[in-house]
C-alpha positions in Angstrom: -62.7 77.1 -35.7 -61.8 76.2 -32.0 -58.5 75.0 -30.8 -60.1 71.8 -29.6 -61.4 71.1 -33.3 -58.0 71.9 -34.8 -56.2 69.5 -32.5 -58.9 66.8 -33.2 -58.5 67.1 -37.0 -54.8 67.2 -36.7 -54.9 64.1 -34.6 -57.2 62.4 -37.1 -54.8 63.4 -40.0 -51.9 61.8 -38.0 -53.9 58.7 -37.5 -54.9 58.2 -41.2 -51.2 59.1 -42.3 -49.9 56.4 -40.0 -52.4 53.9 -41.3 -51.6 54.6 -44.8 -47.9 54.4 -44.0 -48.6 51.0 -42.4 -50.6 49.8 -45.2 -47.8 50.8 -47.8 -45.2 49.1 -45.7 -47.2 45.9 -45.6 -47.9 46.1 -49.5 -44.1 46.4 -49.9 -43.3 43.5 -47.6 -45.8 41.3 -49.6 -44.1 42.5 -52.8 -40.8 41.6 -51.5 -41.9 38.3 -50.1 -43.3 37.3 -53.3 -40.2 38.5 -55.2 -38.0 36.3 -52.8 -40.2 33.3 -53.3 -40.1 33.8 -57.1 -36.2 33.7 -56.9 -36.3 30.6 -54.9 -38.4 29.2 -57.6 -36.1 30.2 -60.3 -33.0 28.9 -58.4 -34.5 25.5 -58.2 -35.5 25.6 -61.9 -32.2 26.5 -62.9 -30.7 23.7 -60.7 -33.0 21.3 -62.5 -32.8 22.3 -66.1 -29.4 23.9 -66.0 -28.6 25.4 -69.6 -32.0 24.6 -70.8 -32.9 27.6 -68.8 -30.9 30.0 -70.8 -33.4 30.9 -73.4 -36.1 32.0 -70.9 -33.1 33.8 -69.0 -32.6 35.8 -72.2 -36.3 37.2 -71.9 -36.0 37.4 -68.0 -32.9 39.6 -68.3 -34.6 42.6 -69.6 -36.7 42.6 -66.4 -33.8 41.9 -64.1 -31.3 44.9 -65.1 -33.9 47.6 -64.4 -34.2 45.9 -60.9 -30.6 47.1 -60.3 -31.4 50.9 -60.0 -30.4 52.8 -56.9 -34.1 53.7 -56.3 -35.1 50.1 -55.7 -35.2 48.3 -52.3 -32.5 45.9 -51.2 -34.6 42.9 -51.9 -35.2 44.1 -55.6 -31.7 44.8 -56.2 -30.6 41.5 -54.7 -32.9 39.5 -56.9 -30.9 39.9 -60.3 -27.6 39.0 -58.4 -29.1 35.8 -56.7 -30.8 34.6 -59.9 -27.6 35.0 -62.0 -25.3 33.6 -59.4 -27.5 30.5 -59.7 -27.0 30.4 -63.2 -23.2 30.7 -62.9 -22.9 28.0 -60.3 -25.1 25.5 -62.2 -23.9 26.0 -66.0 -21.0 28.5 -65.7 -19.7 28.0 -69.2 -23.0 28.9 -70.6 -23.4 31.8 -68.2 -20.2 33.5 -69.3 -22.0 35.2 -72.4 -23.7 37.4 -69.9 -20.6 38.6 -68.1 -20.3 42.0 -69.9 -23.7 42.7 -68.0 -23.4 41.1 -64.7 -19.8 41.5 -64.0 -20.0 45.1 -63.9 -23.3 45.0 -61.8 -21.3 42.6 -59.2 -18.4 45.0 -59.2 -20.6 48.2 -58.5 -22.7 46.5 -55.7 -19.5 45.0 -54.1 -19.3 48.2 -52.1 -22.8 49.1 -51.9 -24.1 50.7 -48.8 -26.7 47.9 -48.1 -25.0 44.9 -46.6 -27.4 42.5 -48.2 -26.7 44.0 -51.6 -22.9 43.7 -50.9 -23.1 40.1 -49.7 -24.9 39.0 -52.8 -22.5 40.9 -55.1 -19.3 39.5 -53.4 -20.9 36.0 -53.6 -21.3 36.6 -57.4 -17.7 37.8 -57.7 -16.6 34.8 -56.0 -18.3 32.7 -58.5 -16.9 34.6 -61.1 -13.5 34.0 -59.6 -14.1 30.1 -59.5 -15.8 29.7 -62.8 -14.9 32.8 -64.8 -11.7 31.8 -66.0 -10.4 34.3 -68.5 -13.3 36.7 -68.5 -12.5 37.3 -64.7 -8.7 37.6 -65.1 -8.7 41.3 -66.4 -10.7 42.5 -63.4 -8.8 40.5 -60.6 -6.9 43.6 -59.3 -10.2 45.8 -59.2 -12.0 42.9 -57.4 -9.2 42.8 -54.8 -9.3 46.4 -54.4 -13.2 46.4 -53.7 -12.7 43.3 -51.4 -10.0 45.2 -49.4 -12.6 48.0 -48.9 -15.0 45.4 -47.3 -12.6 43.7 -45.2 -10.6 46.6 -43.8 -13.7 48.7 -42.9 -13.7 49.4 -39.2 -17.3 48.0 -38.8 -16.7 44.9 -41.1 -17.4 42.2 -38.5 -20.4 44.0 -37.0 -23.5 41.7 -36.9 -25.2 43.6 -39.7 -22.1 43.5 -42.0 -20.6 40.1 -41.0 -22.2 38.2 -43.9 -20.9 40.5 -46.5 -17.5 40.2 -45.0 -17.5 36.7 -45.0 -18.3 36.5 -48.7 -15.5 39.0 -49.5 -13.2 36.7 -47.5 -14.6 33.7 -49.4 -14.1 35.6 -52.8 -10.5 36.6 -52.0 -9.8 33.1 -51.2 -11.1 31.8 -54.6 -8.8 34.5 -56.1 -5.9 33.0 -54.4 -7.0 29.4 -55.4 -7.9 30.0 -59.1 -6.0 33.2 -60.1 -2.7 33.0 -58.3 -0.8 33.8 -61.3 -2.5 37.3 -61.6 -1.8 38.3 -57.9 1.2 38.9 -55.4 0.2 35.6 -53.5 3.0 36.0 -51.0 1.3 39.2 -49.8 -2.4 38.5 -50.4 -2.6 34.9 -48.8 -1.4 35.9 -45.4 -4.0 38.8 -45.5 -6.8 36.3 -46.3 -5.5 33.9 -43.7 -5.6 36.8 -41.0 -9.3 37.0 -41.9 -10.1 33.5 -40.9 -12.0 32.0 -39.3 -15.3 33.6 -40.8 -18.4 32.8 -38.6 -21.5 34.6 -40.1 -22.2 32.8 -43.3 -22.0 29.4 -42.4 -22.2 28.1 -46.0 -19.1 30.2 -46.9 -17.4 29.1 -43.8 -17.5 25.5 -44.5 -16.1 26.1 -48.0 -13.3 28.5 -46.9 -12.2 26.4 -43.9 -12.2 23.2 -46.3 -10.2 25.1 -48.5 -7.6 26.3 -45.8 -7.3 22.4 -44.9 -6.4 21.7 -48.7 -3.6 24.4 -48.6 -2.1 23.0 -45.4 -2.4 19.4 -46.6 -0.4 20.4 -49.8 2.2 22.2 -47.8 1.3 25.7 -49.6 4.4 27.4 -49.0 2.9 31.0 -49.1 0.3 29.9 -46.7 2.9 28.2 -44.3 5.3 31.1 -44.6 9.1 30.9 -44.2 10.2 29.3 -41.1 6.7 28.3 -40.4 5.7 31.7 -39.9 1.9 31.4 -40.1 1.7 28.1 -38.5 0.6 29.6 -35.1 -2.2 31.5 -37.1 -3.2 28.4 -38.9 -3.5 26.5 -35.5 -5.4 29.3 -34.1 -8.0 29.2 -36.8 -8.4 25.4 -36.6 -8.7 25.7 -32.8 -11.6 28.3 -33.4 -13.3 26.1 -35.8 -13.2 23.1 -33.7 -14.3 24.9 -30.5 -17.1 27.0 -32.1 -20.6 26.2 -30.9 -21.4 26.9 -34.6 -21.0 24.6 -37.4 -17.9 26.3 -39.1 -17.0 23.2 -40.9 -18.3 19.9 -42.0 -17.6 16.7 -40.2 -15.3 15.9 -42.9 -13.3 18.9 -42.5 -13.3 18.7 -38.7 -11.7 15.3 -39.1 -9.2 16.8 -41.5 -8.2 19.4 -39.2 -7.5 16.9 -36.3 -5.4 14.8 -38.9 -3.5 18.1 -39.8 -2.9 19.0 -36.3 -1.6 15.5 -35.4 0.7 15.5 -38.3 2.0 18.9 -37.2 2.5 17.7 -33.8 5.0 15.1 -35.1 6.6 17.2 -37.8 7.1 20.8 -36.6 9.7 22.0 -34.1 8.5 22.1 -30.6 9.2 25.8 -30.4 6.8 26.5 -33.3 4.0 24.4 -31.5 4.6 26.3 -28.1 4.4 29.7 -30.0 1.3 28.5 -31.6 -0.4 27.8 -28.0 0.2 31.4 -27.2 -2.6 32.5 -29.8 -5.2 30.1 -28.0 -7.5 31.2 -25.1 -7.5 28.9 -22.1 -10.7 26.7 -23.3 -9.4 26.3 -26.8 -5.8 25.2 -25.5 -7.5 22.6 -23.2 -9.7 21.3 -25.9 -6.8 21.1 -28.4 -4.8 19.3 -26.1 -7.7 16.9 -25.2 -8.0 16.1 -28.9 -4.4 15.7 -29.6 -3.3 14.0 -26.4 -6.0 11.5 -25.4 -3.3 9.6 -23.6 -1.0 11.1 -21.1 2.1 10.4 -22.9 1.0 12.1 -26.1 2.4 15.1 -25.1 1.2 18.3 -27.3 
């Protein structure tokens, strides 16, 4: 056989292999797309019928659990968490019967290598923190430990990891909100505050920044800190939210932020406000002054 013929056959083999690989990728993409559409349909159905969906979910669970295997794609592994998270959100009390199955799955996936899997798992843990009541209490410390791994990672806020980070921060905030008796809140709440604002997952951003407003409005002592220690950071977060080109808060929350800032302007020592300004970049400082000092004598 001539060298030229060998080269030709080798090139043909490579071409065929590339074509087969491309076909397999297309088929996998189609399978994942169908799976994702199915998840959307099931989420809509759960939202519509709520607890009436449970008998169907009992049958569906036997198909969802095997999809959690490490050999599955990220899309396949996300599907069970997406569907179950919808169930927890729409009918939390009824969904608690499945906590022995899904809570360990969320815990296991919260530190997964794939950021999409992490994001969905952390979102699920946040829902459990919000709705899980007594079933979540025994795992609070372990959840905080896993959240800490996510938020302290050197690449936590890189674009590919940002949404997972945001859901970790949101879950930590819900633990502070619903399970304060189980944590060292004086230590953990400042950690949560230091993670703000979040900017990747806009739905979670709106929720988290709304919750920050609620805590300030009720003068949460562990958020405010001794001698107004954390007020500068709070004002810095509010300034970033108001000045961001993204919708990091609802219009209602933005109005609440403005009202809170005006109240702080009237009640806090001037030295505290001056310290807060040092946290702001010039554009934020100018915009904040524009918001709070529409008249020359308003004086922020």
